[in-house]
Structures are given as C-alpha cells and as structure tokens.
C-alpha cells in the first residue's frame, strides 16, 4: 500500500518499504494567465511511450505507462522529440494536481515548464478547481521547481511523506 500522509504508519502493523519527503504546494488564487502558445499540444495514447521515456529521463516523480490516462497532459516537441510535458493526476473535490512537470535534459532554462504549468492551471481553474502539486524535498530539481512555482502563485502548504508499506 502507498499513501501520502503527515505521519508514519504504526510500526507494529506495517513494514515500511519506501518513503519520499514532499512539500505540497497550493495555488494562492491569484489570476492564472494561460500560455498562448501554438507549440503546446495535447498528449494522449499515441504519445504514451514518449511521455514514459521523458519521465524516466527527467524523473518528475511517479509516472508509469498509463499515468497519462489520469488527466489532461500537454507537451512541447522539438521536431518529433517530446522535450517537455506537464499534466494532471490526482483530484480531490475542488482541487486538481499539476503533475509530471518534466523537461528533457539539455532543454532546461527555456520556460517550457512555466508555459506548460500555466496551460494545465488554466484548464483546472476554468473547471473551478484549485491547482496543487508536490515537490520532492532534496531532489536535484527542487530549487528550480520552487522558483517556477512561486512565480506562478503557488505557496508551500505543508510537508508530507509518500510512504509505501506492507502489512506485517
């Protein structure tokens, strides 16, 4: 079993098999300015392998071959190569998670993440949902991601842990 929570599993009942420390960010409600961008395209089934490959290269967090089915995903290509993506994953009443924000190594620093996150946020806000996201504490991309998210109006809400455990 895997959960995101703010406390540890009871050790006498559960054996921990993995843990990742996270910061949960929530959009502060300021106006969302969508990216008006002709090179951002919706992604889907035909892009699943490219999305999975980019996720394995850029390591934005959990992303499997079928993750794209959980919400809308968008990408930017250079020629035929998927170089950046972002989408939606988890939903709670009134909230939608921005997920899998990934840029191919060598293409960083060109505002791809900002443009894609704005696109996802605009979709969520138009549906009356408040965007939120998670960032792994201590990850190589944590500082760069924090700068992007702060500029877009996200603020850290709390510290959490993604924990995987099995019954003893």
mmCIF file of C-alpha atoms in Angstrom:
data_model
loop_
_atom_site.group_PDB
_atom_site.id
_atom_site.type_symbol
_atom_site.label_atom_id
_atom_site.label_comp_id
_atom_site.label_asym_id
_atom_site.label_seq_id
_atom_site.Cartn_x
_atom_site.Cartn_y
_atom_site.Cartn_z
ATOM 1 C CA UNK A 1 0.000 0.000 0.000
ATOM 2 C CA UNK A 2 1.199 3.535 -0.710
ATOM 3 C CA UNK A 3 -0.192 6.749 0.734
ATOM 4 C CA UNK A 4 0.631 10.417 1.089
ATOM 5 C CA UNK A 5 0.334 11.408 4.732
ATOM 6 C CA UNK A 6 1.736 13.536 7.521
ATOM 7 C CA UNK A 7 2.576 10.745 9.971
ATOM 8 C CA UNK A 8 4.270 7.349 9.985
ATOM 9 C CA UNK A 9 2.490 4.017 9.763
ATOM 10 C CA UNK A 10 2.198 2.105 13.075
ATOM 11 C CA UNK A 11 5.408 0.042 13.077
ATOM 12 C CA UNK A 12 3.842 -2.953 14.830
ATOM 13 C CA UNK A 13 1.311 -3.435 11.989
ATOM 14 C CA UNK A 14 3.223 -2.225 8.912
ATOM 15 C CA UNK A 15 6.668 -2.761 7.438
ATOM 16 C CA UNK A 16 7.971 0.335 5.646
ATOM 17 C CA UNK A 17 9.300 -0.377 2.139
ATOM 18 C CA UNK A 18 9.824 3.190 0.896
ATOM 19 C CA UNK A 19 9.465 6.839 1.829
ATOM 20 C CA UNK A 20 9.839 10.109 -0.080
ATOM 21 C CA UNK A 21 9.642 13.505 1.640
ATOM 22 C CA UNK A 22 7.433 16.055 -0.159
ATOM 23 C CA UNK A 23 6.345 19.661 0.007
ATOM 24 C CA UNK A 24 2.727 20.158 -1.010
ATOM 25 C CA UNK A 25 2.153 23.427 -2.858
ATOM 26 C CA UNK A 26 -1.257 25.061 -3.419
ATOM 27 C CA UNK A 27 -2.025 27.889 -5.823
ATOM 28 C CA UNK A 28 -2.823 31.088 -3.932
ATOM 29 C CA UNK A 29 -5.804 32.035 -6.099
ATOM 30 C CA UNK A 30 -4.139 34.864 -7.983
ATOM 31 C CA UNK A 31 -5.171 35.254 -11.599
ATOM 32 C CA UNK A 32 -3.958 32.489 -13.887
ATOM 33 C CA UNK A 33 -2.623 33.746 -17.189
ATOM 34 C CA UNK A 34 -2.705 30.842 -19.631
ATOM 35 C CA UNK A 35 0.133 30.385 -22.020
ATOM 36 C CA UNK A 36 -0.962 31.393 -25.502
ATOM 37 C CA UNK A 37 1.294 29.005 -27.223
ATOM 38 C CA UNK A 38 0.989 27.317 -30.579
ATOM 39 C CA UNK A 39 3.751 24.821 -29.826
ATOM 40 C CA UNK A 40 1.935 23.312 -26.813
ATOM 41 C CA UNK A 41 -0.050 20.247 -27.868
ATOM 42 C CA UNK A 42 -2.430 17.921 -26.049
ATOM 43 C CA UNK A 43 -0.876 14.492 -25.449
ATOM 44 C CA UNK A 44 -2.654 11.152 -25.463
ATOM 45 C CA UNK A 45 -2.417 7.462 -26.286
ATOM 46 C CA UNK A 46 -0.165 7.975 -29.309
ATOM 47 C CA UNK A 47 2.306 9.838 -27.061
ATOM 48 C CA UNK A 48 2.336 7.352 -24.167
ATOM 49 C CA UNK A 49 5.753 5.845 -24.949
ATOM 50 C CA UNK A 50 7.349 9.275 -25.442
ATOM 51 C CA UNK A 51 5.801 10.532 -22.187
ATOM 52 C CA UNK A 52 7.046 7.493 -20.280
ATOM 53 C CA UNK A 53 10.544 7.866 -21.761
ATOM 54 C CA UNK A 54 10.679 11.572 -20.845
ATOM 55 C CA UNK A 55 9.513 10.808 -17.306
ATOM 56 C CA UNK A 56 12.271 8.228 -16.905
ATOM 57 C CA UNK A 57 14.881 10.750 -18.136
ATOM 58 C CA UNK A 58 13.698 13.808 -16.206
ATOM 59 C CA UNK A 59 12.360 11.973 -13.110
ATOM 60 C CA UNK A 60 9.456 14.280 -12.160
ATOM 61 C CA UNK A 61 8.157 11.682 -9.697
ATOM 62 C CA UNK A 62 5.923 8.647 -10.119
ATOM 63 C CA UNK A 63 4.886 8.226 -13.765
ATOM 64 C CA UNK A 64 4.040 4.900 -15.335
ATOM 65 C CA UNK A 65 2.992 3.926 -18.865
ATOM 66 C CA UNK A 66 -0.715 4.505 -18.146
ATOM 67 C CA UNK A 67 -0.415 7.632 -15.963
ATOM 68 C CA UNK A 68 -1.452 9.839 -18.889
ATOM 69 C CA UNK A 69 -4.970 8.383 -18.539
ATOM 70 C CA UNK A 70 -5.485 10.152 -15.179
ATOM 71 C CA UNK A 71 -5.981 13.626 -16.667
ATOM 72 C CA UNK A 72 -5.085 16.018 -19.448
ATOM 73 C CA UNK A 73 -1.407 16.149 -20.443
ATOM 74 C CA UNK A 74 0.331 18.691 -22.650
ATOM 75 C CA UNK A 75 3.726 18.722 -24.292
ATOM 76 C CA UNK A 76 6.223 20.649 -26.351
ATOM 77 C CA UNK A 77 8.207 18.996 -29.129
ATOM 78 C CA UNK A 78 11.394 19.918 -30.947
ATOM 79 C CA UNK A 79 10.957 18.315 -34.337
ATOM 80 C CA UNK A 80 9.415 14.964 -33.356
ATOM 81 C CA UNK A 81 11.107 14.730 -29.930
ATOM 82 C CA UNK A 82 8.985 15.326 -26.796
ATOM 83 C CA UNK A 83 11.131 17.783 -24.824
ATOM 84 C CA UNK A 84 8.745 18.912 -22.076
ATOM 85 C CA UNK A 85 5.392 17.926 -20.575
ATOM 86 C CA UNK A 86 3.002 18.566 -17.703
ATOM 87 C CA UNK A 87 -0.434 17.278 -16.834
ATOM 88 C CA UNK A 88 -2.952 16.305 -14.198
ATOM 89 C CA UNK A 89 -3.069 13.308 -11.919
ATOM 90 C CA UNK A 90 -4.827 13.342 -8.549
ATOM 91 C CA UNK A 91 -8.199 15.015 -7.948
ATOM 92 C CA UNK A 92 -9.985 15.871 -4.717
ATOM 93 C CA UNK A 93 -13.241 17.821 -4.505
ATOM 94 C CA UNK A 94 -12.354 21.351 -5.607
ATOM 95 C CA UNK A 95 -8.665 20.569 -6.215
ATOM 96 C CA UNK A 96 -6.625 19.175 -9.122
ATOM 97 C CA UNK A 97 -2.965 18.163 -9.027
ATOM 98 C CA UNK A 98 -0.466 19.512 -11.550
ATOM 99 C CA UNK A 99 1.782 16.542 -12.228
ATOM 100 C CA UNK A 100 4.700 15.167 -14.229
ATOM 101 C CA UNK A 101 6.275 18.545 -14.936
ATOM 102 C CA UNK A 102 9.295 17.360 -16.882
ATOM 103 C CA UNK A 103 11.879 18.878 -19.214
ATOM 104 C CA UNK A 104 14.328 16.768 -21.199
ATOM 105 C CA UNK A 105 17.928 17.242 -20.002
ATOM 106 C CA UNK A 106 19.634 19.799 -22.227
ATOM 107 C CA UNK A 107 16.429 21.799 -22.779
ATOM 108 C CA UNK A 108 16.140 23.357 -19.301
ATOM 109 C CA UNK A 109 16.007 27.116 -18.757
ATOM 110 C CA UNK A 110 13.747 27.895 -21.731
ATOM 111 C CA UNK A 111 10.497 28.433 -19.767
ATOM 112 C CA UNK A 112 8.922 25.205 -21.033
ATOM 113 C CA UNK A 113 7.809 24.187 -17.533
ATOM 114 C CA UNK A 114 6.297 27.614 -16.844
ATOM 115 C CA UNK A 115 4.348 27.594 -20.105
ATOM 116 C CA UNK A 116 3.074 24.055 -19.611
ATOM 117 C CA UNK A 117 2.105 24.531 -15.955
ATOM 118 C CA UNK A 118 0.165 27.681 -16.922
ATOM 119 C CA UNK A 119 -1.698 25.669 -19.542
ATOM 120 C CA UNK A 120 -2.635 22.957 -17.031
ATOM 121 C CA UNK A 121 -3.563 25.534 -14.371
ATOM 122 C CA UNK A 122 -5.821 27.456 -16.758
ATOM 123 C CA UNK A 123 -7.717 24.244 -17.534
ATOM 124 C CA UNK A 124 -8.151 23.448 -13.837
ATOM 125 C CA UNK A 125 -9.194 26.976 -12.809
ATOM 126 C CA UNK A 126 -11.721 27.107 -15.683
ATOM 127 C CA UNK A 127 -13.319 23.992 -14.149
ATOM 128 C CA UNK A 128 -13.482 25.636 -10.703
ATOM 129 C CA UNK A 129 -10.588 23.599 -9.286
ATOM 130 C CA UNK A 130 -7.676 24.926 -7.249
ATOM 131 C CA UNK A 131 -4.315 23.692 -8.593
ATOM 132 C CA UNK A 132 -1.894 21.965 -6.234
ATOM 133 C CA UNK A 133 1.285 19.962 -6.693
ATOM 134 C CA UNK A 134 4.004 18.057 -4.888
ATOM 135 C CA UNK A 135 7.778 18.548 -4.994
ATOM 136 C CA UNK A 136 10.269 16.013 -3.623
ATOM 137 C CA UNK A 137 12.416 17.581 -0.931
ATOM 138 C CA UNK A 138 16.089 17.165 -1.701
ATOM 139 C CA UNK A 139 15.552 16.285 -5.366
ATOM 140 C CA UNK A 140 18.023 17.701 -7.910
ATOM 141 C CA UNK A 141 15.241 19.827 -9.442
ATOM 142 C CA UNK A 142 13.725 21.070 -6.165
ATOM 143 C CA UNK A 143 15.190 24.600 -6.208
ATOM 144 C CA UNK A 144 14.455 25.270 -9.891
ATOM 145 C CA UNK A 145 10.927 23.895 -9.492
ATOM 146 C CA UNK A 146 10.318 26.062 -6.413
ATOM 147 C CA UNK A 147 11.297 29.219 -8.331
ATOM 148 C CA UNK A 148 8.904 28.377 -11.182
ATOM 149 C CA UNK A 149 6.010 27.514 -8.863
ATOM 150 C CA UNK A 150 6.469 30.617 -6.683
ATOM 151 C CA UNK A 151 6.381 32.855 -9.781
ATOM 152 C CA UNK A 152 3.138 31.163 -10.822
ATOM 153 C CA UNK A 153 1.468 31.875 -7.459
ATOM 154 C CA UNK A 154 1.988 28.574 -5.626
ATOM 155 C CA UNK A 155 2.867 28.530 -1.923
ATOM 156 C CA UNK A 156 4.021 25.641 0.267
ATOM 157 C CA UNK A 157 1.004 24.363 2.206
ATOM 158 C CA UNK A 158 2.641 21.594 4.229
ATOM 159 C CA UNK A 159 5.296 18.900 4.421
ATOM 160 C CA UNK A 160 4.175 15.345 3.707
ATOM 161 C CA UNK A 161 5.648 11.938 3.047
ATOM 162 C CA UNK A 162 4.793 9.485 0.294
ATOM 163 C CA UNK A 163 5.099 6.150 2.077
ATOM 164 C CA UNK A 164 4.907 2.602 0.847
ATOM 165 C CA UNK A 165 4.309 -0.177 3.371
ATOM 166 C CA UNK A 166 3.097 -3.746 3.609
ATOM 167 C CA UNK A 167 1.246 -5.499 6.413
ATOM 168 C CA UNK A 168 3.394 -7.495 8.776
#
